[in-house]
Amino acid sequence: MNYNIEKKAPDNIRALAIAMVEKAKSGHPGGAMGGADFLHVLYTEYIKFDPTDMEWIFRDRFFMDAGHLSALLYAQYYLLGHYEKSDLENFRQWESVTPGHPEIDVKRGIENTSGPLGQGHVMGIGAAIAAKFLAARFTGLFDHKIYGFITDGGIQEEISQGAGRIAGHLGLDNFIMFYDSNNVQLSSMTDEVTTEDTAKKYESWGWNVLTIDAHNYIEIKKALDSANAQTEKPTLIIGNTIMGKGCVTAEGEMYEGECELHGKPIGATKADFTKTLLNLGANPEDPFAKYEAVDAYYQTVLAEKRQEAATKKEAYKNWENQNPALAQKLTAFFSGKTPELDFGSIIQKNNAATRDASAAVLSYLAEKVENMIVSSADLSNSDKTDGFLKKTTVLQKNNFKGAFLQAGVAELTMAAIANGIALHGGVIPVVATFFVFSDYMKPAIRLSAIQELPVKYVWTHDSFRVGEDGPTHQPIEQEAQIRLVEKIKNHSGRQSFLALRPADAIETSVAWEMAMQNTTTPTGLILSRQEISSIPTQGDAYTAAKQAKKGGYLVKTVSQPDITLVANGSEVATLLDAATILEKETAIKINVASVISEGLFRNQSIEYQESVLPNHQLIFGLTAGLPVNLQALVGARGKVFGLEHFGYSAPAQVLDEKFGFTSQNIANEIKNYLSEQNYSTQK
């Protein structure tokens, strides 16, 4: 590269970035100006992609952690031809393809939705794990790199510790992360917040760490060459940059490295927007223009990218001809579809805990689904993902032939990694922990839903019946939180999350079938620690339980019922027992419904919903969590018996007695409800 382009191209990116923010009157210009040199070198000389096929599975991938630096990405991709000039002019506007924080748009080069700091680079680590997993199964094909971009805020987010530890432990030499270290944060200078030695921290996790002047082309090149040559460790490139690089005042004096340049339009700071444009070589009358020499250079770069990709694609065609069976398998992996699976053939024990029923399914999937990675947060023997682990091995440095990731105690990191695995493509991620610890995962669950990723969440120990572990481990409000996510529509207009709490072992098999068939949104399976009585059925139990695919169905039905009882999970069995008691003691006719997913149930026709939960009849709900879990289902005349307090430490059976969750007490509660509604319970 000649010196002219080396300086002009980053300055063009800087000018475009500040022009976007200035026109929108909103955004973060300073960091974009600091990171421009590195991104320009990375995209023109290192990242491999096909400009004509941005979804090419063998492309290098770039994961942005610092979503507030979206203007940097859009400016860079504008030079690469991914955006039009009008797209940049509409930055942060309604229906613009250049939103305030990057939203997944692979055809334009945006690999991940980023916003909450910390998660973006962890998704990159997940993608690197997926690439290693695939490389172990398709020798010589998946040698691409995953690049990440992080700032001071992302480094400080606690999730970076889990990610740094896991990436170093696994020796992810295919992951290269640039740390834009400019000593400035949104509301303070960095030295007011931290004095840690970032380099030593990452070195202690097993990373290759390089420190450079990230405005120096030679140093950037040298660092990227070293990182790409690494074969044992992930690399962190600490790039010392200047916040607001190139900014000047109205008097023409340099005004760089200031805190206010982080989150304000340049014109709202002591710097001058027009003079800064002139200092960067831009035309203030046309600030969104590509510099002529820069545009010409990028056209050359794009031609080279196309040729490199064409050469690799030709090599793949030769491999495909020589390995037709493997090629067919690879296509199947990236289709997102699973092989034909017979969930009805899975043998389930009667009266099993649903976590044990899930273990039986996972054992089956381990033998049938070759492209699945299951992960647990140091709980595989408790959340019963060891049903999968017993059929495979743990992912290890230099050995990714297994399919189980022992994430350690790092629930949020594990979930964000799963998002990255899903974003990479070709691999199905499953993550597991106790339901109460879904609290630690919520930010990543939310990004799963926003990005429409088919991550499978397995949450066990689903109620106060965890027992002796006490209130810290007994989920009370967690189902209500997850059901809220289930009520949100994603940008495709679909239910953004599928939450399934099966009522017995056979329903668990059906829930897993639903999860595996759901390839467009995340799914959560909420499973019991304790044994649950199997739902009595006439005929094949699995066929009966498949009605759960409508979100809710009747597990007990009579003609002209007086009342319908509704629950999900273990409470369904309690209601069935209570119904038996009531029918012996009273003349009341009772239906019982299992609603495994309210969101899915509400997607059915009104006629079907009415056939399960008639509006004109009395409905009584039972939940081991907050009553709000079922209040929308029982309606205005209905009643819900649930918990409105935290749990206590005691055996599960004792808690059932103390909290009133015995079948006899629930029968009494139902009788009281009927009396309140002036229903006679006399035979």
PDB file of C-alpha atoms in Angstrom, residues 121-342:
ATOM      1  CA  HIS A 121     -16.711 -10.623  21.278  1.00  0.00           C
ATOM      2  CA  VAL A 122     -18.084 -13.651  23.139  1.00  0.00           C
ATOM      3  CA  MET A 123     -20.273 -14.435  20.146  1.00  0.00           C
ATOM      4  CA  GLY A 124     -17.067 -14.284  18.126  1.00  0.00           C
ATOM      5  CA  ILE A 125     -15.516 -16.855  20.448  1.00  0.00           C
ATOM      6  CA  GLY A 126     -18.595 -19.023  19.948  1.00  0.00           C
ATOM      7  CA  ALA A 127     -18.118 -18.765  16.183  1.00  0.00           C
ATOM      8  CA  ALA A 128     -14.461 -19.760  16.611  1.00  0.00           C
ATOM      9  CA  ILE A 129     -15.549 -22.832  18.592  1.00  0.00           C
ATOM     10  CA  ALA A 130     -18.022 -23.744  15.846  1.00  0.00           C
ATOM     11  CA  ALA A 131     -15.278 -23.398  13.218  1.00  0.00           C
ATOM     12  CA  LYS A 132     -12.939 -25.648  15.224  1.00  0.00           C
ATOM     13  CA  PHE A 133     -15.738 -28.192  15.674  1.00  0.00           C
ATOM     14  CA  LEU A 134     -16.404 -28.261  11.926  1.00  0.00           C
ATOM     15  CA  ALA A 135     -12.695 -28.351  11.064  1.00  0.00           C
ATOM     16  CA  ALA A 136     -12.386 -31.530  13.118  1.00  0.00           C
ATOM     17  CA  ARG A 137     -15.058 -33.142  10.925  1.00  0.00           C
ATOM     18  CA  PHE A 138     -14.150 -31.690   7.511  1.00  0.00           C
ATOM     19  CA  THR A 139     -10.376 -31.718   7.315  1.00  0.00           C
ATOM     20  CA  GLY A 140      -8.812 -28.788   5.499  1.00  0.00           C
ATOM     21  CA  LEU A 141     -12.007 -26.836   4.839  1.00  0.00           C
ATOM     22  CA  PHE A 142     -12.644 -24.639   7.869  1.00  0.00           C
ATOM     23  CA  ASP A 143      -9.379 -22.752   8.195  1.00  0.00           C
ATOM     24  CA  HIS A 144     -10.977 -19.310   8.260  1.00  0.00           C
ATOM     25  CA  LYS A 145     -10.414 -16.724  10.985  1.00  0.00           C
ATOM     26  CA  ILE A 146     -12.815 -15.044  13.370  1.00  0.00           C
ATOM     27  CA  TYR A 147     -11.978 -11.429  14.190  1.00  0.00           C
ATOM     28  CA  GLY A 148     -13.359  -9.421  17.085  1.00  0.00           C
ATOM     29  CA  PHE A 149     -13.310  -5.727  17.966  1.00  0.00           C
ATOM     30  CA  ILE A 150     -13.611  -4.653  21.597  1.00  0.00           C
ATOM     31  CA  THR A 151     -13.214  -1.432  23.564  1.00  0.00           C
ATOM     32  CA  ASP A 152     -12.538  -0.486  27.183  1.00  0.00           C
ATOM     33  CA  GLY A 153     -16.163  -1.048  28.148  1.00  0.00           C
ATOM     34  CA  GLY A 154     -16.258  -4.557  26.728  1.00  0.00           C
ATOM     35  CA  ILE A 155     -12.991  -5.443  28.440  1.00  0.00           C
ATOM     36  CA  GLN A 156     -14.496  -4.305  31.739  1.00  0.00           C
ATOM     37  CA  GLU A 157     -17.791  -6.185  31.407  1.00  0.00           C
ATOM     38  CA  GLU A 158     -17.657  -9.264  33.644  1.00  0.00           C
ATOM     39  CA  ILE A 159     -18.521 -11.554  30.738  1.00  0.00           C
ATOM     40  CA  SER A 160     -15.032 -10.925  29.331  1.00  0.00           C
ATOM     41  CA  GLN A 161     -13.543 -13.007  32.138  1.00  0.00           C
ATOM     42  CA  GLY A 162     -15.502 -16.134  31.262  1.00  0.00           C
ATOM     43  CA  ALA A 163     -14.836 -15.624  27.574  1.00  0.00           C
ATOM     44  CA  GLY A 164     -11.128 -14.976  28.062  1.00  0.00           C
ATOM     45  CA  ARG A 165     -10.743 -18.059  30.226  1.00  0.00           C
ATOM     46  CA  ILE A 166     -12.599 -20.378  27.835  1.00  0.00           C
ATOM     47  CA  ALA A 167     -10.909 -19.111  24.661  1.00  0.00           C
ATOM     48  CA  GLY A 168      -7.460 -19.434  26.225  1.00  0.00           C
ATOM     49  CA  HIS A 169      -8.232 -22.846  27.713  1.00  0.00           C
ATOM     50  CA  LEU A 170      -9.404 -24.172  24.342  1.00  0.00           C
ATOM     51  CA  GLY A 171      -6.471 -22.617  22.474  1.00  0.00           C
ATOM     52  CA  LEU A 172      -8.655 -20.851  19.905  1.00  0.00           C
ATOM     53  CA  ASP A 173      -5.857 -19.772  17.586  1.00  0.00           C
ATOM     54  CA  ASN A 174      -8.502 -18.958  14.950  1.00  0.00           C
ATOM     55  CA  PHE A 175      -9.774 -16.056  17.067  1.00  0.00           C
ATOM     56  CA  ILE A 176      -8.074 -12.652  16.777  1.00  0.00           C
ATOM     57  CA  MET A 177      -9.385  -9.716  18.774  1.00  0.00           C
ATOM     58  CA  PHE A 178      -8.476  -6.062  18.452  1.00  0.00           C
ATOM     59  CA  TYR A 179      -8.757  -4.018  21.640  1.00  0.00           C
ATOM     60  CA  ASP A 180      -9.250  -0.340  20.810  1.00  0.00           C
ATOM     61  CA  SER A 181      -7.492   1.121  23.846  1.00  0.00           C
ATOM     62  CA  ASN A 182      -7.970   4.884  23.794  1.00  0.00           C
ATOM     63  CA  ASN A 183      -8.105   5.577  27.559  1.00  0.00           C
ATOM     64  CA  VAL A 184     -11.501   7.267  27.233  1.00  0.00           C
ATOM     65  CA  GLN A 185     -14.920   6.071  28.378  1.00  0.00           C
ATOM     66  CA  LEU A 186     -18.346   7.587  27.882  1.00  0.00           C
ATOM     67  CA  SER A 187     -18.439   9.516  31.147  1.00  0.00           C
ATOM     68  CA  SER A 188     -14.853   9.468  32.364  1.00  0.00           C
ATOM     69  CA  MET A 189     -11.275   8.719  31.505  1.00  0.00           C
ATOM     70  CA  THR A 190     -10.361   5.047  31.860  1.00  0.00           C
ATOM     71  CA  ASP A 191      -7.824   5.645  34.618  1.00  0.00           C
ATOM     72  CA  GLU A 192     -10.694   6.774  36.853  1.00  0.00           C
ATOM     73  CA  VAL A 193     -12.203   3.286  36.547  1.00  0.00           C
ATOM     74  CA  THR A 194      -9.398   0.743  36.428  1.00  0.00           C
ATOM     75  CA  THR A 195      -5.693   0.182  36.972  1.00  0.00           C
ATOM     76  CA  GLU A 196      -5.574  -3.465  35.878  1.00  0.00           C
ATOM     77  CA  ASP A 197      -2.900  -4.742  33.501  1.00  0.00           C
ATOM     78  CA  THR A 198      -5.027  -6.013  30.625  1.00  0.00           C
ATOM     79  CA  ALA A 199      -2.106  -7.650  28.834  1.00  0.00           C
ATOM     80  CA  LYS A 200      -1.115  -9.703  31.874  1.00  0.00           C
ATOM     81  CA  LYS A 201      -4.727 -10.659  32.493  1.00  0.00           C
ATOM     82  CA  TYR A 202      -5.131 -12.143  29.016  1.00  0.00           C
ATOM     83  CA  GLU A 203      -1.689 -13.723  29.101  1.00  0.00           C
ATOM     84  CA  SER A 204      -2.690 -15.497  32.318  1.00  0.00           C
ATOM     85  CA  TRP A 205      -5.665 -16.975  30.455  1.00  0.00           C
ATOM     86  CA  GLY A 206      -3.369 -18.354  27.780  1.00  0.00           C
ATOM     87  CA  TRP A 207      -3.648 -15.671  25.099  1.00  0.00           C
ATOM     88  CA  ASN A 208      -1.013 -14.341  22.751  1.00  0.00           C
ATOM     89  CA  VAL A 209      -0.937 -10.593  23.518  1.00  0.00           C
ATOM     90  CA  LEU A 210       0.535  -7.905  21.268  1.00  0.00           C
ATOM     91  CA  THR A 211       0.607  -4.169  21.961  1.00  0.00           C
ATOM     92  CA  ILE A 212       0.860  -1.686  19.096  1.00  0.00           C
ATOM     93  CA  ASP A 213       0.357   1.883  17.979  1.00  0.00           C
ATOM     94  CA  ALA A 214      -2.882   1.297  16.078  1.00  0.00           C
ATOM     95  CA  HIS A 215      -2.416   4.391  13.949  1.00  0.00           C
ATOM     96  CA  ASN A 216       0.803   2.944  12.531  1.00  0.00           C
ATOM     97  CA  TYR A 217       0.271   0.877   9.395  1.00  0.00           C
ATOM     98  CA  ILE A 218       3.485  -1.120   9.812  1.00  0.00           C
ATOM     99  CA  GLU A 219       2.689  -2.085  13.395  1.00  0.00           C
ATOM    100  CA  ILE A 220      -0.894  -3.087  12.494  1.00  0.00           C
ATOM    101  CA  LYS A 221       0.398  -5.311   9.682  1.00  0.00           C
ATOM    102  CA  LYS A 222       3.062  -6.887  11.854  1.00  0.00           C
ATOM    103  CA  ALA A 223       0.525  -7.683  14.583  1.00  0.00           C
ATOM    104  CA  LEU A 224      -1.986  -9.199  12.175  1.00  0.00           C
ATOM    105  CA  ASP A 225       0.736 -11.283  10.508  1.00  0.00           C
ATOM    106  CA  SER A 226       1.804 -12.596  13.903  1.00  0.00           C
ATOM    107  CA  ALA A 227      -1.790 -13.318  14.944  1.00  0.00           C
ATOM    108  CA  ASN A 228      -2.532 -15.194  11.738  1.00  0.00           C
ATOM    109  CA  ALA A 229       0.606 -17.278  12.160  1.00  0.00           C
ATOM    110  CA  GLN A 230      -0.373 -18.309  15.707  1.00  0.00           C
ATOM    111  CA  THR A 231      -1.202 -22.026  16.049  1.00  0.00           C
ATOM    112  CA  GLU A 232      -1.691 -22.446  19.811  1.00  0.00           C
ATOM    113  CA  LYS A 233      -3.443 -19.418  21.282  1.00  0.00           C
ATOM    114  CA  PRO A 234      -6.089 -16.788  20.604  1.00  0.00           C
ATOM    115  CA  THR A 235      -4.567 -13.367  20.040  1.00  0.00           C
ATOM    116  CA  LEU A 236      -5.371 -10.036  21.663  1.00  0.00           C
ATOM    117  CA  ILE A 237      -4.001  -7.021  19.812  1.00  0.00           C
ATOM    118  CA  ILE A 238      -3.997  -4.080  22.197  1.00  0.00           C
ATOM    119  CA  GLY A 239      -4.140  -1.122  19.860  1.00  0.00           C
ATOM    120  CA  ASN A 240      -3.295   2.212  21.434  1.00  0.00           C
ATOM    121  CA  THR A 241      -5.506   4.713  19.648  1.00  0.00           C
ATOM    122  CA  ILE A 242      -6.612   8.331  20.007  1.00  0.00           C
ATOM    123  CA  MET A 243     -10.244   9.139  20.710  1.00  0.00           C
ATOM    124  CA  GLY A 244     -11.446  11.549  18.049  1.00  0.00           C
ATOM    125  CA  LYS A 245      -8.331  11.128  15.896  1.00  0.00           C
ATOM    126  CA  GLY A 246      -8.152  14.087  13.507  1.00  0.00           C
ATOM    127  CA  CYS A 247     -10.499  16.455  15.302  1.00  0.00           C
ATOM    128  CA  VAL A 248      -9.646  20.175  15.301  1.00  0.00           C
ATOM    129  CA  THR A 249     -11.159  23.323  16.771  1.00  0.00           C
ATOM    130  CA  ALA A 250     -12.580  26.240  14.833  1.00  0.00           C
ATOM    131  CA  GLU A 251      -9.131  27.813  15.135  1.00  0.00           C
ATOM    132  CA  GLY A 252      -7.537  24.779  13.528  1.00  0.00           C
ATOM    133  CA  GLU A 253      -5.892  23.475  16.700  1.00  0.00           C
ATOM    134  CA  MET A 254      -5.862  19.723  17.341  1.00  0.00           C
ATOM    135  CA  TYR A 255      -8.558  18.579  19.763  1.00  0.00           C
ATOM    136  CA  GLU A 256      -8.143  14.829  20.304  1.00  0.00           C
ATOM    137  CA  GLY A 257      -8.372  12.321  23.153  1.00  0.00           C
ATOM    138  CA  GLU A 258     -11.151  14.148  24.980  1.00  0.00           C
ATOM    139  CA  CYS A 259     -13.992  12.419  26.828  1.00  0.00           C
ATOM    140  CA  GLU A 260     -16.727  14.506  25.200  1.00  0.00           C
ATOM    141  CA  LEU A 261     -15.733  13.207  21.754  1.00  0.00           C
ATOM    142  CA  HIS A 262     -17.006   9.757  22.734  1.00  0.00           C
ATOM    143  CA  GLY A 263     -20.765  10.190  22.655  1.00  0.00           C
ATOM    144  CA  LYS A 264     -21.626  13.541  21.073  1.00  0.00           C
ATOM    145  CA  PRO A 265     -21.747  14.831  17.503  1.00  0.00           C
ATOM    146  CA  ILE A 266     -18.521  16.672  16.776  1.00  0.00           C
ATOM    147  CA  GLY A 267     -20.422  19.937  16.355  1.00  0.00           C
ATOM    148  CA  ALA A 268     -21.654  19.658  19.944  1.00  0.00           C
ATOM    149  CA  THR A 269     -18.103  19.582  21.335  1.00  0.00           C
ATOM    150  CA  LYS A 270     -15.211  22.007  21.442  1.00  0.00           C
ATOM    151  CA  ALA A 271     -14.111  20.554  18.107  1.00  0.00           C
ATOM    152  CA  ASP A 272     -15.440  22.062  14.886  1.00  0.00           C
ATOM    153  CA  PHE A 273     -17.249  19.758  12.465  1.00  0.00           C
ATOM    154  CA  THR A 274     -16.423  21.630   9.253  1.00  0.00           C
ATOM    155  CA  LYS A 275     -12.787  22.260  10.146  1.00  0.00           C
ATOM    156  CA  THR A 276     -12.401  18.615  11.143  1.00  0.00           C
ATOM    157  CA  LEU A 277     -13.792  17.498   7.783  1.00  0.00           C
ATOM    158  CA  LEU A 278     -11.276  19.754   6.047  1.00  0.00           C
ATOM    159  CA  ASN A 279      -8.480  18.395   8.235  1.00  0.00           C
ATOM    160  CA  LEU A 280      -9.463  14.869   7.131  1.00  0.00           C
ATOM    161  CA  GLY A 281      -9.412  15.823   3.459  1.00  0.00           C
ATOM    162  CA  ALA A 282     -13.197  15.725   3.043  1.00  0.00           C
ATOM    163  CA  ASN A 283     -15.441  18.153   1.190  1.00  0.00           C
ATOM    164  CA  PRO A 284     -17.796  19.832   3.709  1.00  0.00           C
ATOM    165  CA  GLU A 285     -20.284  20.317   0.864  1.00  0.00           C
ATOM    166  CA  ASP A 286     -20.366  16.545   0.262  1.00  0.00           C
ATOM    167  CA  PRO A 287     -19.265  14.860   3.516  1.00  0.00           C
ATOM    168  CA  PHE A 288     -20.685  11.456   2.518  1.00  0.00           C
ATOM    169  CA  ALA A 289     -18.519  11.174  -0.589  1.00  0.00           C
ATOM    170  CA  LYS A 290     -15.879   8.507  -1.153  1.00  0.00           C
ATOM    171  CA  TYR A 291     -12.487  10.032  -1.875  1.00  0.00           C
ATOM    172  CA  GLU A 292     -11.657   9.365  -5.512  1.00  0.00           C
ATOM    173  CA  ALA A 293      -8.320   7.678  -4.850  1.00  0.00           C
ATOM    174  CA  VAL A 294      -9.767   5.636  -1.986  1.00  0.00           C
ATOM    175  CA  ASP A 295     -12.692   4.453  -4.097  1.00  0.00           C
ATOM    176  CA  ALA A 296     -10.352   3.402  -6.886  1.00  0.00           C
ATOM    177  CA  TYR A 297      -8.176   1.485  -4.426  1.00  0.00           C
ATOM    178  CA  TYR A 298     -11.169  -0.302  -2.916  1.00  0.00           C
ATOM    179  CA  GLN A 299     -12.345  -1.391  -6.359  1.00  0.00           C
ATOM    180  CA  THR A 300      -8.966  -3.074  -6.786  1.00  0.00           C
ATOM    181  CA  VAL A 301      -9.304  -4.697  -3.371  1.00  0.00           C
ATOM    182  CA  LEU A 302     -12.773  -6.014  -4.193  1.00  0.00           C
ATOM    183  CA  ALA A 303     -11.527  -7.523  -7.452  1.00  0.00           C
ATOM    184  CA  GLU A 304      -8.793  -9.321  -5.509  1.00  0.00           C
ATOM    185  CA  LYS A 305     -11.323 -10.588  -2.942  1.00  0.00           C
ATOM    186  CA  ARG A 306     -13.523 -11.966  -5.705  1.00  0.00           C
ATOM    187  CA  GLN A 307     -10.588 -13.735  -7.310  1.00  0.00           C
ATOM    188  CA  GLU A 308      -9.378 -15.230  -4.006  1.00  0.00           C
ATOM    189  CA  ALA A 309     -12.877 -16.491  -3.239  1.00  0.00           C
ATOM    190  CA  ALA A 310     -13.286 -17.923  -6.752  1.00  0.00           C
ATOM    191  CA  THR A 311     -10.023 -19.847  -6.366  1.00  0.00           C
ATOM    192  CA  LYS A 312     -11.133 -21.283  -3.030  1.00  0.00           C
ATOM    193  CA  LYS A 313     -14.560 -22.141  -4.395  1.00  0.00           C
ATOM    194  CA  GLU A 314     -12.947 -24.009  -7.264  1.00  0.00           C
ATOM    195  CA  ALA A 315     -10.848 -25.959  -4.773  1.00  0.00           C
ATOM    196  CA  TYR A 316     -14.015 -26.766  -2.830  1.00  0.00           C
ATOM    197  CA  LYS A 317     -15.690 -28.067  -5.986  1.00  0.00           C
ATOM    198  CA  ASN A 318     -12.795 -30.455  -6.475  1.00  0.00           C
ATOM    199  CA  TRP A 319     -13.079 -31.584  -2.855  1.00  0.00           C
ATOM    200  CA  GLU A 320     -16.840 -31.994  -3.269  1.00  0.00           C
ATOM    201  CA  ASN A 321     -16.359 -34.233  -6.302  1.00  0.00           C
ATOM    202  CA  GLN A 322     -13.885 -36.373  -4.382  1.00  0.00           C
ATOM    203  CA  ASN A 323     -15.956 -36.484  -1.178  1.00  0.00           C
ATOM    204  CA  PRO A 324     -19.639 -36.564  -2.182  1.00  0.00           C
ATOM    205  CA  ALA A 325     -20.904 -38.074   1.089  1.00  0.00           C
ATOM    206  CA  LEU A 326     -19.065 -35.524   3.239  1.00  0.00           C
ATOM    207  CA  ALA A 327     -20.193 -32.711   0.950  1.00  0.00           C
ATOM    208  CA  GLN A 328     -23.792 -33.829   1.345  1.00  0.00           C
ATOM    209  CA  LYS A 329     -23.354 -33.895   5.108  1.00  0.00           C
ATOM    210  CA  LEU A 330     -21.852 -30.387   5.117  1.00  0.00           C
ATOM    211  CA  THR A 331     -24.774 -29.048   3.096  1.00  0.00           C
ATOM    212  CA  ALA A 332     -27.175 -30.652   5.564  1.00  0.00           C
ATOM    213  CA  PHE A 333     -25.349 -29.093   8.513  1.00  0.00           C
ATOM    214  CA  PHE A 334     -25.666 -25.582   7.086  1.00  0.00           C
ATOM    215  CA  SER A 335     -29.274 -26.061   5.999  1.00  0.00           C
ATOM    216  CA  GLY A 336     -30.271 -25.696   9.640  1.00  0.00           C
ATOM    217  CA  LYS A 337     -32.417 -28.800   9.389  1.00  0.00           C
ATOM    218  CA  THR A 338     -31.960 -31.868  11.557  1.00  0.00           C
ATOM    219  CA  PRO A 339     -31.915 -35.443  10.294  1.00  0.00           C
ATOM    220  CA  GLU A 340     -35.086 -37.513  10.525  1.00  0.00           C
ATOM    221  CA  LEU A 341     -35.644 -38.251  14.186  1.00  0.00           C
ATOM    222  CA  ASP A 342     -38.117 -40.603  15.847  1.00  0.00           C
TER     223      ASP A 342
END
